[in-house]
Amino acid sequence: ATEKELSEIKRVYVKVFGKKHFISEYVAEIISEDQGSQKERRRELLLKKLSIKSKTAKKENKLVDIHSLLMSAILALGGISPILEQLHSKLSENFDLLFAKKKSFFNTLVSLLHRMFGLPEKEKSCLISVKNPKSGLVEQKKINVNSMLTDLEKKSHLYNLISSKGPEYKKIESASEDTALIFLNKQISECQQFFSLITALDEHFKKYVDIMNRNKIKGLKIDLTSLRNAIINVNKKRGDYISNKEEIEQMKKLGIQDDE
């Protein structure tokens, strides 16, 4: 009976699928499981196999620690620290070149008196053209030089503390996942803003630094490329965390738990 049924299945298979390979052994096994004398036993063994696979899948799912994924993304901020440090150094020199032509004897004297009496220096500023990455429109933005350099320095220091798993890292690690994610989102956004501003400043220096000093300008392209790649890396790790979290939440909604 098995041979007859196998022959009939093969005839129908060829008619429907044409010359696609027909595996007789697999079909014979299915027939045996369906019609054999021990079909109940065979079905029981098959169900046990499926049950084992299901439990294995759950165990594999349980190995995904989404909190660790989130902290891995936050730790990746440490890779941005030396890049910001290098940019801070180069920007400082380029700003000095930018404002060098504006120095007069009187301005130099005022600056010297400020340093002698410990008075704060007057905030230097410049107006630059920044391209909005979302709209593509070019906007005019005023840069307060000292404030920007201070912010860069603070960011570099913060990310260095995080990479060394110092107190700042421990504080974030012990916070709720929502709080840690808000912190991460904020850092990515602010680093992207730094990238846009410094990209615009790179062009500004080349255009407005006195022509006699342009050969002294520190190039920023390589550092900007490194910054962009570092941000992409952090963003990718954040994406891994979010996708895994969403998958686990969806499984819970479907009634699939990973606590076995």
Short mmCIF file of C-alpha atoms in Angstrom, two decimals:
data_model
loop_
_atom_site.label_atom_id
_atom_site.label_comp_id
_atom_site.label_asym_id
_atom_site.label_seq_id
_atom_site.Cartn_x
_atom_site.Cartn_y
_atom_site.Cartn_z
CA ALA A 1 0.00 0.00 0.00
CA THR A 2 2.86 2.30 0.80
CA GLU A 3 4.50 1.73 -2.61
CA LYS A 4 1.21 2.35 -4.38
CA GLU A 5 0.55 5.57 -2.49
CA LEU A 6 4.14 6.70 -3.03
CA SER A 7 3.74 6.15 -6.77
CA GLU A 8 0.49 8.12 -6.83
CA ILE A 9 2.00 11.03 -4.85
CA LYS A 10 4.98 11.13 -7.20
CA ARG A 11 2.65 11.21 -10.24
CA VAL A 12 0.71 14.17 -8.81
CA TYR A 13 3.94 15.90 -7.70
CA VAL A 14 5.44 15.75 -11.22
CA LYS A 15 2.20 17.05 -12.69
CA VAL A 16 2.12 20.02 -10.31
CA PHE A 17 5.82 20.87 -9.87
CA GLY A 18 7.32 19.55 -13.10
CA LYS A 19 10.97 18.45 -13.00
CA LYS A 20 11.69 19.63 -9.45
CA HIS A 21 13.52 16.99 -7.41
CA PHE A 22 11.25 14.46 -5.67
CA ILE A 23 12.73 12.91 -2.49
CA SER A 24 11.11 9.49 -2.18
CA GLU A 25 12.66 8.68 1.21
CA TYR A 26 11.05 11.70 2.93
CA VAL A 27 7.65 11.02 1.42
CA ALA A 28 7.85 7.33 2.42
CA GLU A 29 8.64 8.37 6.00
CA ILE A 30 5.59 10.64 6.08
CA ILE A 31 3.38 7.83 4.77
CA SER A 32 4.81 5.46 7.36
CA GLU A 33 4.14 7.94 10.17
CA ASP A 34 0.61 8.49 8.93
CA GLN A 35 -0.38 4.87 8.20
CA GLY A 36 2.13 2.61 9.95
CA SER A 37 1.32 0.24 12.80
CA GLN A 38 3.15 2.49 15.26
CA LYS A 39 1.80 5.79 13.97
CA GLU A 40 0.70 6.97 17.44
CA ARG A 41 4.15 6.24 18.83
CA ARG A 42 5.80 8.02 15.89
CA ARG A 43 3.57 11.06 16.35
CA GLU A 44 4.39 11.14 20.07
CA LEU A 45 8.12 11.13 19.33
CA LEU A 46 7.66 13.91 16.78
CA LEU A 47 5.74 16.06 19.26
CA LYS A 48 8.49 15.54 21.83
CA LYS A 49 11.06 16.73 19.29
CA LEU A 50 9.01 19.83 18.60
CA SER A 51 8.62 20.45 22.33
CA ILE A 52 12.39 20.27 22.83
CA LYS A 53 12.93 22.73 19.99
CA SER A 54 10.37 25.08 21.48
CA LYS A 55 12.08 25.04 24.90
CA THR A 56 15.48 25.52 23.26
CA ALA A 57 14.16 28.57 21.42
CA LYS A 58 12.89 29.98 24.70
CA LYS A 59 16.25 29.42 26.36
CA GLU A 60 18.00 31.15 23.47
CA ASN A 61 15.60 34.06 23.79
CA LYS A 62 16.27 34.25 27.51
CA LEU A 63 19.97 34.76 26.78
CA VAL A 64 19.19 38.15 25.20
CA ASP A 65 19.79 40.60 28.04
CA ILE A 66 18.33 43.86 26.78
CA HIS A 67 19.72 45.84 29.72
CA SER A 68 23.23 44.72 28.73
CA LEU A 69 22.51 45.77 25.14
CA LEU A 70 21.50 49.23 26.36
CA MET A 71 24.58 49.60 28.54
CA SER A 72 26.75 48.42 25.64
CA ALA A 73 25.40 51.34 23.58
CA ILE A 74 26.13 53.77 26.43
CA LEU A 75 29.65 52.36 26.85
CA ALA A 76 30.23 52.96 23.13
CA LEU A 77 30.01 56.69 23.86
CA GLY A 78 33.52 56.28 25.27
CA GLY A 79 34.80 55.95 21.71
CA ILE A 80 33.73 59.53 21.05
CA SER A 81 35.80 60.99 23.92
CA PRO A 82 39.26 61.10 22.24
CA ILE A 83 37.71 62.43 19.02
CA LEU A 84 36.10 65.36 20.86
CA GLU A 85 39.37 65.99 22.67
CA GLN A 86 41.24 66.20 19.36
CA LEU A 87 38.56 68.45 17.86
CA HIS A 88 38.71 70.74 20.90
CA SER A 89 42.45 71.20 20.43
CA LYS A 90 42.20 71.92 16.70
CA LEU A 91 39.20 74.21 17.04
CA SER A 92 40.98 76.26 19.71
CA GLU A 93 43.90 76.87 17.36
CA ASN A 94 41.63 77.66 14.41
CA PHE A 95 39.59 80.13 16.47
CA ASP A 96 42.82 81.90 17.46
CA LEU A 97 43.66 82.23 13.76
CA LEU A 98 40.14 83.44 12.98
CA PHE A 99 40.31 86.27 15.51
CA ALA A 100 44.01 87.07 15.05
CA LYS A 101 43.39 89.71 12.36
CA LYS A 102 40.95 91.51 14.65
CA LYS A 103 43.58 92.12 17.33
CA SER A 104 44.70 95.71 17.69
CA PHE A 105 47.09 97.23 20.24
CA PHE A 106 44.12 98.38 22.31
CA ASN A 107 42.44 94.93 22.23
CA THR A 108 45.71 93.25 23.17
CA LEU A 109 46.14 95.64 26.10
CA VAL A 110 42.56 95.01 27.32
CA SER A 111 43.12 91.26 27.09
CA LEU A 112 46.35 91.56 29.09
CA LEU A 113 44.61 93.59 31.83
CA HIS A 114 41.84 91.01 32.03
CA ARG A 115 44.39 88.27 32.63
CA MET A 116 46.35 90.34 35.17
CA PHE A 117 43.29 91.07 37.30
CA GLY A 118 41.62 87.70 36.78
CA LEU A 119 38.69 89.22 34.93
CA PRO A 120 36.67 87.04 32.54
CA GLU A 121 37.51 87.44 28.89
CA LYS A 122 34.85 88.92 26.64
CA GLU A 123 32.95 86.13 24.90
CA LYS A 124 34.08 85.74 21.30
CA SER A 125 31.45 84.84 18.76
CA CYS A 126 31.05 84.23 15.05
CA LEU A 127 28.12 83.77 12.69
CA ILE A 128 28.29 80.60 10.61
CA SER A 129 26.12 78.92 7.95
CA VAL A 130 24.86 75.54 9.16
CA LYS A 131 23.01 73.07 6.95
CA ASN A 132 20.00 71.47 8.62
CA PRO A 133 20.46 67.69 8.07
CA LYS A 134 16.69 67.08 8.05
CA SER A 135 15.39 69.93 5.90
CA GLY A 136 18.55 70.56 3.90
CA LEU A 137 18.11 74.31 4.48
CA VAL A 138 21.07 76.49 5.42
CA GLU A 139 20.58 78.45 8.64
CA GLN A 140 22.65 81.24 10.18
CA LYS A 141 23.81 80.37 13.67
CA LYS A 142 25.77 82.40 16.20
CA ILE A 143 28.56 80.46 17.89
CA ASN A 144 29.77 81.57 21.31
CA VAL A 145 33.31 80.28 21.09
CA ASN A 146 34.24 79.83 24.76
CA SER A 147 30.90 78.19 25.57
CA MET A 148 31.22 75.75 22.67
CA LEU A 149 34.77 74.76 23.57
CA THR A 150 33.74 74.30 27.22
CA ASP A 151 30.83 72.06 26.16
CA LEU A 152 33.15 69.97 24.00
CA GLU A 153 35.58 69.56 26.87
CA LYS A 154 32.81 68.54 29.28
CA LYS A 155 31.42 65.98 26.82
CA SER A 156 34.85 64.45 26.25
CA HIS A 157 35.39 64.18 30.01
CA LEU A 158 31.95 62.64 30.60
CA TYR A 159 32.41 59.99 27.91
CA ASN A 160 35.86 59.17 29.24
CA LEU A 161 34.35 58.54 32.70
CA ILE A 162 31.71 56.32 31.12
CA SER A 163 34.29 54.28 29.17
CA SER A 164 36.25 53.65 32.37
CA LYS A 165 33.00 52.61 34.13
CA GLY A 166 33.41 55.36 36.67
CA PRO A 167 30.71 56.87 38.93
CA GLU A 168 28.76 58.34 36.00
CA TYR A 169 28.51 54.92 34.37
CA LYS A 170 27.46 53.26 37.65
CA LYS A 171 24.78 55.90 38.13
CA ILE A 172 23.32 55.24 34.67
CA GLU A 173 23.61 51.47 35.09
CA SER A 174 21.56 51.54 38.29
CA ALA A 175 18.87 53.80 36.79
CA SER A 176 15.74 52.53 35.07
CA GLU A 177 16.02 51.51 31.41
CA ASP A 178 13.77 54.39 30.38
CA THR A 179 16.04 56.89 32.15
CA ALA A 180 19.17 55.35 30.61
CA LEU A 181 17.60 55.41 27.14
CA ILE A 182 16.63 59.08 27.53
CA PHE A 183 20.24 59.84 28.48
CA LEU A 184 21.53 57.90 25.46
CA ASN A 185 19.11 59.62 23.06
CA LYS A 186 20.19 63.01 24.38
CA GLN A 187 23.90 62.24 23.90
CA ILE A 188 23.39 61.01 20.33
CA SER A 189 21.37 64.12 19.47
CA GLU A 190 23.95 66.48 20.97
CA CYS A 191 26.84 64.71 19.22
CA GLN A 192 24.98 65.01 15.91
CA GLN A 193 24.59 68.75 16.58
CA PHE A 194 28.32 69.03 17.29
CA PHE A 195 29.01 67.25 14.00
CA SER A 196 26.86 69.72 12.03
CA LEU A 197 28.37 72.77 13.77
CA ILE A 198 31.99 71.67 13.39
CA THR A 199 31.42 70.74 9.74
CA ALA A 200 30.16 74.30 9.17
CA LEU A 201 33.07 75.76 11.15
CA ASP A 202 35.56 73.85 9.01
CA GLU A 203 34.25 75.71 5.95
CA HIS A 204 34.04 78.99 7.88
CA PHE A 205 37.73 78.87 8.86
CA LYS A 206 38.80 78.23 5.27
CA LYS A 207 36.81 81.22 4.10
CA TYR A 208 37.32 83.81 6.84
CA VAL A 209 40.74 83.19 8.40
CA ASP A 210 43.17 85.85 7.16
CA ILE A 211 44.74 84.71 3.91
CA MET A 212 48.22 84.97 5.44
CA ASN A 213 47.26 82.40 8.09
CA ARG A 214 45.23 79.92 6.06
CA ASN A 215 48.12 77.52 5.68
CA LYS A 216 48.11 77.19 9.49
CA ILE A 217 44.48 76.04 9.69
CA LYS A 218 44.08 72.61 11.28
CA GLY A 219 42.12 70.28 9.00
CA LEU A 220 39.03 68.73 10.58
CA LYS A 221 37.77 66.33 7.89
CA ILE A 222 39.43 63.19 9.24
CA ASP A 223 38.26 63.92 12.78
CA LEU A 224 34.73 64.63 11.52
CA THR A 225 34.69 61.30 9.68
CA SER A 226 35.78 59.54 12.88
CA LEU A 227 33.06 61.36 14.83
CA ARG A 228 30.40 60.40 12.31
CA ASN A 229 31.46 56.73 12.37
CA ALA A 230 31.50 56.71 16.18
CA ILE A 231 27.97 58.16 16.29
CA ILE A 232 26.81 55.54 13.76
CA ASN A 233 28.28 52.81 15.97
CA VAL A 234 26.43 54.07 19.06
CA ASN A 235 23.24 54.47 17.03
CA LYS A 236 23.51 50.89 15.75
CA LYS A 237 23.88 49.54 19.27
CA ARG A 238 20.87 51.60 20.36
CA GLY A 239 18.94 50.09 17.43
CA ASP A 240 19.89 46.56 18.53
CA TYR A 241 18.56 47.29 22.01
CA ILE A 242 15.29 48.78 20.74
CA SER A 243 14.59 45.97 18.24
CA ASN A 244 15.24 43.25 20.83
CA LYS A 245 13.10 45.03 23.41
CA GLU A 246 10.23 45.36 20.93
CA GLU A 247 10.53 41.68 19.97
CA ILE A 248 10.36 40.55 23.60
CA GLU A 249 7.38 42.81 24.30
CA GLN A 250 5.61 41.44 21.21
CA MET A 251 6.24 37.86 22.37
CA LYS A 252 4.74 38.70 25.75
CA LYS A 253 1.64 40.10 24.05
CA LEU A 254 1.31 36.82 22.15
CA GLY A 255 1.56 34.91 25.42
CA ILE A 256 5.05 33.54 24.75
CA GLN A 257 7.09 33.76 27.96
CA ASP A 258 10.82 33.18 28.42
CA ASP A 259 10.78 32.24 32.07
CA GLU A 260 10.99 28.49 31.63
#
